[in-house]
Coordinates of C-alpha atoms in Angstrom, one line a residue:
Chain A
X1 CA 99.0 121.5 93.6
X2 CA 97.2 121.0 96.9
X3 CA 98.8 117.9 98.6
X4 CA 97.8 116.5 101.9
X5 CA 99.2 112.9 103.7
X6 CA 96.8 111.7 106.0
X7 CA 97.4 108.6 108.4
X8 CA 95.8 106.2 109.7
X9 CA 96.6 105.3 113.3
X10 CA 95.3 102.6 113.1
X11 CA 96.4 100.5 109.8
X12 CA 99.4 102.5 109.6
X13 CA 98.2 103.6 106.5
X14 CA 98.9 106.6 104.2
X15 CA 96.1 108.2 102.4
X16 CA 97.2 111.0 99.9
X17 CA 95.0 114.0 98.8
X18 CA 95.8 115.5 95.4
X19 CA 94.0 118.8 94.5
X20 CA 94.3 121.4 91.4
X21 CA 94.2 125.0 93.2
X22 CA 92.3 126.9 90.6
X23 CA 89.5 124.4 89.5
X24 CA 88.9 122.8 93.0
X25 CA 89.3 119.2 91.5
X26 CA 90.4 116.7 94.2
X27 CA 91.5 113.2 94.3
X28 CA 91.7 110.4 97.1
X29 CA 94.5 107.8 96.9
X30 CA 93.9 104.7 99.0
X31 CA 91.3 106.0 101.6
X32 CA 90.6 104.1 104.7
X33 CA 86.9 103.6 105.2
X34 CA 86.4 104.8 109.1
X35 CA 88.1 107.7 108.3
X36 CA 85.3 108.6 105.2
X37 CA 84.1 111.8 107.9
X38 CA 87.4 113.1 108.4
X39 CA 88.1 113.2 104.3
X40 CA 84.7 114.9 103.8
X41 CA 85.5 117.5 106.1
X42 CA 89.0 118.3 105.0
X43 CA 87.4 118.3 101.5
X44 CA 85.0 120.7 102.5
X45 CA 87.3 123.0 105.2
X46 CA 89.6 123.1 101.5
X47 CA 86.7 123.9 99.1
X48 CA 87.5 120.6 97.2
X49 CA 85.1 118.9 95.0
X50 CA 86.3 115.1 95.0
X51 CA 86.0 113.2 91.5
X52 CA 87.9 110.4 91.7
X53 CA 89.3 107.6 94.4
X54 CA 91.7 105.3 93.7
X55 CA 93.1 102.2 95.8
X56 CA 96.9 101.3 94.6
X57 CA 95.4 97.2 95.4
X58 CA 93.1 95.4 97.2
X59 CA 94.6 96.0 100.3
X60 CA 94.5 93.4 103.3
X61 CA 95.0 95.5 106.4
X62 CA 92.6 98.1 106.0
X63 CA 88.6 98.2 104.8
X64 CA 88.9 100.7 101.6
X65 CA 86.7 104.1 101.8
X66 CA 86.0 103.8 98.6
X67 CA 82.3 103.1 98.5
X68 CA 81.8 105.4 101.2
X69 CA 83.5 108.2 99.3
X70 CA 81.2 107.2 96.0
X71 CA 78.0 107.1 98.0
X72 CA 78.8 110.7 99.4
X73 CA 80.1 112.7 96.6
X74 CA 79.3 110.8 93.7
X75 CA 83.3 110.5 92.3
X76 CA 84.7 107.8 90.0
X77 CA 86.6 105.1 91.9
X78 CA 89.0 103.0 90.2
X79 CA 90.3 99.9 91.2
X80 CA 93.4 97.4 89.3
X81 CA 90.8 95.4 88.2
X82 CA 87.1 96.7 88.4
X83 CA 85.7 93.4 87.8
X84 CA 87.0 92.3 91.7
X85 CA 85.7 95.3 93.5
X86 CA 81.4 95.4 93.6
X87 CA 81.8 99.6 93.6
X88 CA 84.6 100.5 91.3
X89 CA 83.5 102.4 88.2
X90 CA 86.8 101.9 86.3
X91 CA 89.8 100.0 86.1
X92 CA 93.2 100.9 85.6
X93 CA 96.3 100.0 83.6
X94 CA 99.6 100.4 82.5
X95 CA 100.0 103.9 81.1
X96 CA 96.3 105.1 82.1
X97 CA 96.3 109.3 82.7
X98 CA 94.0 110.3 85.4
X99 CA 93.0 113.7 84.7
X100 CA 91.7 116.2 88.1
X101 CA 92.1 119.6 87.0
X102 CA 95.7 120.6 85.9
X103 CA 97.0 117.4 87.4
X104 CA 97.8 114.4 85.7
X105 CA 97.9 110.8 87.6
X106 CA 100.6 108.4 85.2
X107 CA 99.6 104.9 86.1
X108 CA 102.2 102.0 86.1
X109 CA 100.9 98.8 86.5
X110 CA 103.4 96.8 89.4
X111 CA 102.2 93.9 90.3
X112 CA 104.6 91.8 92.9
X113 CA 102.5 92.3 96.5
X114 CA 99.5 91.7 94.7
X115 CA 99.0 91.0 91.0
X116 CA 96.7 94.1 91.3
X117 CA 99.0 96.3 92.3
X118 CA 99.8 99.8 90.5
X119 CA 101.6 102.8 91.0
X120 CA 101.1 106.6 90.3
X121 CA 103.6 109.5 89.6
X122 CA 102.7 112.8 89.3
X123 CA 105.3 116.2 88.1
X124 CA 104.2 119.4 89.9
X125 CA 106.5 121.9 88.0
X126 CA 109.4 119.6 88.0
X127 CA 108.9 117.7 91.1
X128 CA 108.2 114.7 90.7
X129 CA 105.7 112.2 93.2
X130 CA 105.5 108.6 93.6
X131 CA 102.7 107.2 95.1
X132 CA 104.0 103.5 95.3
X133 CA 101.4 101.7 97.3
X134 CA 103.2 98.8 99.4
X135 CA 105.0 98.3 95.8
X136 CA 108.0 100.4 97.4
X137 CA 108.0 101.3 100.8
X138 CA 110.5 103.4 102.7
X139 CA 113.4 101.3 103.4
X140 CA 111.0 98.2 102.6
X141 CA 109.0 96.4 99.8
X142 CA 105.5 94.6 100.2
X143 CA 105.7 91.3 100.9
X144 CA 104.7 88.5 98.1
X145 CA 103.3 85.6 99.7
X146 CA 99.3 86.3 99.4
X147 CA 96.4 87.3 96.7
X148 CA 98.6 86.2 93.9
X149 CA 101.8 87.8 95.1
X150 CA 104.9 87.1 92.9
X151 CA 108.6 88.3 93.8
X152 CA 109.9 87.9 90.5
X153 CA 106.8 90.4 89.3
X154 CA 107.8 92.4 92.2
X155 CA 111.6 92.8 91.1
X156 CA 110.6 93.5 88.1
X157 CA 108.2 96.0 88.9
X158 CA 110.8 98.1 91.3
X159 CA 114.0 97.0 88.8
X160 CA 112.8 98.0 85.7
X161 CA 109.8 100.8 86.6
X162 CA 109.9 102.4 90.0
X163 CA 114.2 102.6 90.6
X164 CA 113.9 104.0 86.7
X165 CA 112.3 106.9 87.5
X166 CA 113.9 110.2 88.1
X167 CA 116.4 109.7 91.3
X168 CA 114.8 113.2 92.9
X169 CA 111.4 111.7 92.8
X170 CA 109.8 111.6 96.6
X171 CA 108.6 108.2 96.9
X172 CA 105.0 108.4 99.1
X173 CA 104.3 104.7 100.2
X174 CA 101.1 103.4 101.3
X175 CA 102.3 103.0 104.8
X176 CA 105.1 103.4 107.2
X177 CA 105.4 101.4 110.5
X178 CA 108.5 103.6 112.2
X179 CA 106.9 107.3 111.9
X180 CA 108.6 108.0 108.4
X181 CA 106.5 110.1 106.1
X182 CA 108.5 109.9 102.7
X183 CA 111.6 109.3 100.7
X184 CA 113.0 109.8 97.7
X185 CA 114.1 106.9 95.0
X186 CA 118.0 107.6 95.4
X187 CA 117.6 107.3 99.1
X188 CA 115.8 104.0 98.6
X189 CA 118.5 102.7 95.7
X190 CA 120.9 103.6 98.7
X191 CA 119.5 102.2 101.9
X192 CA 116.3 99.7 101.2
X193 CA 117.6 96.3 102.4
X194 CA 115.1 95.1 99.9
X195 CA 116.8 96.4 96.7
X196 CA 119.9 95.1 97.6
X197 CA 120.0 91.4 96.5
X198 CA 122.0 91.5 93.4
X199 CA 120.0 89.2 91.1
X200 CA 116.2 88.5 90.9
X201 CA 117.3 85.1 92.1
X202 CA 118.7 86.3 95.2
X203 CA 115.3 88.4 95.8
X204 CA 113.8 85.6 94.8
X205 CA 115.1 83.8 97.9
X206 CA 114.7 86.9 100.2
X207 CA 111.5 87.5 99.6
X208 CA 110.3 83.2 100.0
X209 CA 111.6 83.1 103.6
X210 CA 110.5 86.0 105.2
X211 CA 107.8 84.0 106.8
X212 CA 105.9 86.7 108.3
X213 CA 102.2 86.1 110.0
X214 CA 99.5 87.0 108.3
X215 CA 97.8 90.7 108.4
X216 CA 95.2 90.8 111.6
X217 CA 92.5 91.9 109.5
X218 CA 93.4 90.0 106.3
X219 CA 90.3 87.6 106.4
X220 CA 87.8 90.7 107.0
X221 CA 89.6 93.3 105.2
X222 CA 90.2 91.3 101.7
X223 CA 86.8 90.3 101.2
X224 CA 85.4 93.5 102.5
X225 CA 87.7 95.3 100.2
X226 CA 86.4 93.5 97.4
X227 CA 82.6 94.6 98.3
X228 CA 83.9 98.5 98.2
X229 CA 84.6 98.5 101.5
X230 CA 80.9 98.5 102.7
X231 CA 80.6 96.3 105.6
X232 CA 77.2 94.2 106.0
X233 CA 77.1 96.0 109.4
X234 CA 78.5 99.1 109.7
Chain B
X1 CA 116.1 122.1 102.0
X2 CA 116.0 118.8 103.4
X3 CA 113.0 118.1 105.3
X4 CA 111.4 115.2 107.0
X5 CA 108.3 115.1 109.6
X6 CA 108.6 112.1 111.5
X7 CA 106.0 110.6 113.3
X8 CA 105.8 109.1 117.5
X9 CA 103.4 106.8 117.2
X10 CA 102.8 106.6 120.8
X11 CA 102.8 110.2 121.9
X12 CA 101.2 111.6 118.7
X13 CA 104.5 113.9 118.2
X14 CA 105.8 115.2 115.3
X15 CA 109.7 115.7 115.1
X16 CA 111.1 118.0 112.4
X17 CA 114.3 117.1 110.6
X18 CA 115.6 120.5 108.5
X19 CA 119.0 120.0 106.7
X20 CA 121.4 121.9 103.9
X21 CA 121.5 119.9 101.2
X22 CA 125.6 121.2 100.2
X23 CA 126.6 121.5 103.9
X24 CA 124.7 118.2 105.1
X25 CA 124.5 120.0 108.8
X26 CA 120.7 119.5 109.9
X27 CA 118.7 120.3 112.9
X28 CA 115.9 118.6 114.6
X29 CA 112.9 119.8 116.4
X30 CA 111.1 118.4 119.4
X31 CA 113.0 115.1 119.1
X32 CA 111.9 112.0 121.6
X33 CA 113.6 110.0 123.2
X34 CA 112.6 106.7 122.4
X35 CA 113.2 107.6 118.5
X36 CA 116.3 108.7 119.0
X37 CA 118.0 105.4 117.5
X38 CA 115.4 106.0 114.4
X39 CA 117.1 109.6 114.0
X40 CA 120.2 108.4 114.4
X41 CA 120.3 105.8 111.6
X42 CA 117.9 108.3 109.1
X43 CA 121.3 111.2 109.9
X44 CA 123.3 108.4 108.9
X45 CA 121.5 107.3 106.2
X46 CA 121.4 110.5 104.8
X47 CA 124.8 111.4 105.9
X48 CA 124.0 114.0 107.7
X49 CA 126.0 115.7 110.7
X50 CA 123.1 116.5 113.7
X51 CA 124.8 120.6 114.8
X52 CA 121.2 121.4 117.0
X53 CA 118.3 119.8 118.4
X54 CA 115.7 121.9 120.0
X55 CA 112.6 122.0 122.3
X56 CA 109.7 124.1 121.3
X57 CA 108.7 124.2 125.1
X58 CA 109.0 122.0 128.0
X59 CA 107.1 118.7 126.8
X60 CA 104.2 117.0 129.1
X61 CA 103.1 114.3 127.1
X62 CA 106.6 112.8 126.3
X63 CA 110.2 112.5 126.8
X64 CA 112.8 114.9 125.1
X65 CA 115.6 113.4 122.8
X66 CA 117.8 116.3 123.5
X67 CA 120.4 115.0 125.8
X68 CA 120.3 111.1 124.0
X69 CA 121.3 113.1 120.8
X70 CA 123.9 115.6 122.3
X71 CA 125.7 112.2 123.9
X72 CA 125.6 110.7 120.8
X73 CA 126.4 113.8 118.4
X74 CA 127.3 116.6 121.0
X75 CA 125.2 118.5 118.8
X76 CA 123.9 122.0 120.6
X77 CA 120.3 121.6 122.7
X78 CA 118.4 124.7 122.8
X79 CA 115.3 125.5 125.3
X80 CA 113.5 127.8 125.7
X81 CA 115.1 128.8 129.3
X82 CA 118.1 126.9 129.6
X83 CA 118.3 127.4 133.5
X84 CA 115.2 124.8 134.0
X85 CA 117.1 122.0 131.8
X86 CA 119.6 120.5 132.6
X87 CA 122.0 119.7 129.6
X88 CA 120.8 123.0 127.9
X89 CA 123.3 124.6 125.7
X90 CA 121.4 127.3 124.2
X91 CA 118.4 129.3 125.7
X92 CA 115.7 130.8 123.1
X93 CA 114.2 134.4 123.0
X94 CA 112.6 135.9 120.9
X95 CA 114.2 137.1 117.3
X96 CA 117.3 134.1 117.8
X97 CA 118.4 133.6 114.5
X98 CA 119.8 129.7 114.4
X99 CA 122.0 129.1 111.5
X100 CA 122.0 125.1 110.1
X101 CA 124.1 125.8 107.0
X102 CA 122.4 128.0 105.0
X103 CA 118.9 127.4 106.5
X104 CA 118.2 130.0 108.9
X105 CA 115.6 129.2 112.0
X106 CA 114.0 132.7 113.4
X107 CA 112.9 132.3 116.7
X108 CA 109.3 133.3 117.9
X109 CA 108.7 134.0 121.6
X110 CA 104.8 132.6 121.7
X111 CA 103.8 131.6 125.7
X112 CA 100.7 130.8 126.3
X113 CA 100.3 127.0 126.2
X114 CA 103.5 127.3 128.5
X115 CA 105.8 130.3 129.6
X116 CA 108.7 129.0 127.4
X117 CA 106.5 128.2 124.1
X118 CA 108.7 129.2 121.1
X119 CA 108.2 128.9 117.6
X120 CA 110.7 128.8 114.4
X121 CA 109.6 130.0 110.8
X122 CA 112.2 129.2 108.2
X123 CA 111.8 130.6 104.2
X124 CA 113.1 128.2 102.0
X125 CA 113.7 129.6 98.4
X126 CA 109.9 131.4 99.2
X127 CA 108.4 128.9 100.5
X128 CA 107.6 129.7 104.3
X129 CA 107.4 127.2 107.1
X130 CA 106.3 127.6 110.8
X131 CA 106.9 125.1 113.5
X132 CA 104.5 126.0 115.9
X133 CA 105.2 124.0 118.8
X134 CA 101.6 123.0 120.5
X135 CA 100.9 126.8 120.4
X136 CA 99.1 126.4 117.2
X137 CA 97.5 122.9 116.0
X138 CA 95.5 122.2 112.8
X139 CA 91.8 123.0 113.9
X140 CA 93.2 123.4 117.7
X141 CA 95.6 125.1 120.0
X142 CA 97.7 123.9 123.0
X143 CA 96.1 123.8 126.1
X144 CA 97.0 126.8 129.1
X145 CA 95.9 125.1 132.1
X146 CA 99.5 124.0 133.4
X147 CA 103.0 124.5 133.5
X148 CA 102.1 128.2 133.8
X149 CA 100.1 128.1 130.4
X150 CA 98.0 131.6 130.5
X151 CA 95.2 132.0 127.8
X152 CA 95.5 135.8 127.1
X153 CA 99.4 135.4 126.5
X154 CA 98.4 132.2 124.0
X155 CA 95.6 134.8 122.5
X156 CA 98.2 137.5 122.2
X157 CA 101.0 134.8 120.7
X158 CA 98.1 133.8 118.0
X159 CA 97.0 136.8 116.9
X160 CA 100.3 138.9 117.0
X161 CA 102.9 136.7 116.4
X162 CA 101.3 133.6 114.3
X163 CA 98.8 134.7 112.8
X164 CA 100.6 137.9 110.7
X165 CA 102.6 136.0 109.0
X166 CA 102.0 135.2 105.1
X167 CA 98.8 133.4 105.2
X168 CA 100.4 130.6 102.4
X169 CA 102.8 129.7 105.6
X170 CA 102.8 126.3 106.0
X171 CA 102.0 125.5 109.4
X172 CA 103.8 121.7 111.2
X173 CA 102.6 121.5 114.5
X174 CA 104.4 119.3 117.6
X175 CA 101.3 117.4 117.5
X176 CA 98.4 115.7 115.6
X177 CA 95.6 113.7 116.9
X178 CA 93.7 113.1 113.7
X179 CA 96.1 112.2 111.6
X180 CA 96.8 115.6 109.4
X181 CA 100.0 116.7 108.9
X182 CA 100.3 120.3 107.4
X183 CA 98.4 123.0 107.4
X184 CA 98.4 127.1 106.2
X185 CA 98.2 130.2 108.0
X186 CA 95.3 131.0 105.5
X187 CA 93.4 127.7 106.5
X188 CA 93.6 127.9 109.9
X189 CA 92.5 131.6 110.1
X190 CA 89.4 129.7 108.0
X191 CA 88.5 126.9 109.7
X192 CA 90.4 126.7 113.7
X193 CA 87.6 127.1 116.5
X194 CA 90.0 128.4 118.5
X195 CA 90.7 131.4 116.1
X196 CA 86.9 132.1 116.1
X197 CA 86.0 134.0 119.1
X198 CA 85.9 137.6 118.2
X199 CA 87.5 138.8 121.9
X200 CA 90.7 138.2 124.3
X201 CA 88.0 138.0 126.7
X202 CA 85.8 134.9 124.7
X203 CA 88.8 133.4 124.0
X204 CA 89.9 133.0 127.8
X205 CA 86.4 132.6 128.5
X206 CA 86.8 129.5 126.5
X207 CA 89.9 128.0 127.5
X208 CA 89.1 128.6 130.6
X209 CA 86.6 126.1 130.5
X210 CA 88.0 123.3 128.6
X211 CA 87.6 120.7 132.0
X212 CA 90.7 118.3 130.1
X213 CA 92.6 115.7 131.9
X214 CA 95.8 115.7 132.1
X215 CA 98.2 114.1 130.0
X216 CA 99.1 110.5 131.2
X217 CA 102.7 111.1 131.3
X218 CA 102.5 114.5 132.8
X219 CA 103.9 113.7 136.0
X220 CA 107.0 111.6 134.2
X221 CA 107.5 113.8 131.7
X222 CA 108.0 117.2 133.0
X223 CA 110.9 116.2 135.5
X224 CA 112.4 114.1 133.0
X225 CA 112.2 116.8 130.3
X226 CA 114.0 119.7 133.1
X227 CA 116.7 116.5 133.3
X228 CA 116.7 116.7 129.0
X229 CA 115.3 113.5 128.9
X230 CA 117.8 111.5 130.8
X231 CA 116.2 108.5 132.9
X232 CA 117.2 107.2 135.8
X233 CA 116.9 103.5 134.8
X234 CA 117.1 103.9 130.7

């Protein structure tokens, strides 16, 4: 498998590429729309053809690439809930198998930061990825407290499908804020200050008193995000 | 292996951490300073004992980590000529075999981009890494205009040193301004401008001609760097 982390300097964000080596088949997860030119031309330096784009949620510190991606190269673009986002040409679920090339994409469904919130692993020859969106992050978790956010969703979601997974599994989060690039899920059952609380009551707690500002962009980016990403002026 | 790229956001530097899984002795590459509490806890975290830290050439755009982490860890601190910094313990040259456990560092001689440009490759179970330092970037090279940088030594460092190894070599630069983070041998032979002209002489002609500015912290970070990063007011 082709893989390739991006980032975003400016959202902090991770974008992942995903391609099968032999039939050229490529896969975005959670582009950021202003960096649309830089994908196409990676795509293209790689000899990728891109058929599908996926955001893990509608995310509220960044403007999706999605519709940009679609209008360019025609791929699918698939969404938690594809009656939300104007572009998106599927949805996903619990269980879903994207196919691109030789590689399968196993959807989980994790809602917690946002009740649209999903996860994908993938095993290339016995390694095992997690893309985990801002479901897990390294040494963190999302926060719970907009767009129907739920901590006891969210404990479940990393309790009973994400910390199940195989403990080698390289976790690959949506963002970092320190300069880290990945982990893995024993590292995380280790360290992550977040999985620590004992009882989903005691998360519970945590997770209602962080009392963190909102996102900078959450106003413009939410919305936007829900349009596909394409801004009334560009 | 054990192998993390971290990420300076302000600088744009990547810093390589390389550790044996059985021994838990690691190394880290191009380290700075300001992230040295952030390497610090991940060593602990992953309980890991620091034995080297190492410069791929003198730094302009930032401040080494080496002497921060050889106070806290007395860990070795290899340069490329360890008479022009001060808490040196190691000088490179070319063919220097570093041994981190079982992991073993070879040492390229590559000037160009400066007189003491090195790079490491490292073959882990077949899989082949460079760390090339800023004397090859994805799509770009270092610059040659300073610190006795001379284009026809980076042309012969490129094309006789980098460039002949196995073109599936992955290739982690000390730098990305774009927000890549790997690339190959293969791809870069493809797709790097500054691979494409045909002679030494185009080549110089072009670097010759680049008209940059120089980097902000140039005139900070060169002293400080022959000092290994110590401040005078921390």
């Amino acid at each position: 498998m082709l893989f390739r982390q991006l980032f975003d300097h400016e959202s902090y964000t991770y974008t992942y590429l995903l391609a099968d080596e032999v039939s050229r088949e490529a896969v975005l997860i959670d582009p950021v729309d202003k960096d649309v030119p830089l994908y196409l031309r990676l795509l293209e330096e790689l000899d990728l053809k891109l058929i599908a784009a996926l955001d893990t949620h509608v995310h509220a510190d960044h403007i999706t690439g999605l519709g940009l991606l679609q209008d360019a190269t025609e791929c699918a673009t698939m969404v938690g809930f594809e009656g939300e986002v104007d572009c998106a040409s599927e949805g996903l679920e619990d269980g879903k198998q994207i196919h691109v090339g030789s590689i399968t994409l196993n959807t989980l469904f994790t809602p917690g930061h946002t009740d649209d919130s999903f996860c994908f692993t993938v095993d290339d020859g016995g390694v095992q990825y997690l893309f985990s969106g801002d479901t897990l992050l390294i040494r963190g978790t999302g926060r719970t407290d907009f767009q129907n956010g739920d901590p006891e969703q969210l404990y479940d979601s990393l309790h009973n499908k994400l910390l199940t997974l195989p403990t080698a599994t390289l976790v690959y989060p949506a963002h970092d804020y320190k300069g880290w690039t990945v982990s893995t899920i024993d590292e995380e059952i280790r360290t992550n200050p977040r999985l620590e609380p004992a009882s989903k009551a005691a998360f519970v707690e945590l997770m209602n008193n962080l009392d963190l500002p909102n996102p900078k962009m959450m106003d413009v980016a939410v919305p936007a995000n829900r349009a596909c990403g394409k801004r009334a002026t560009p």
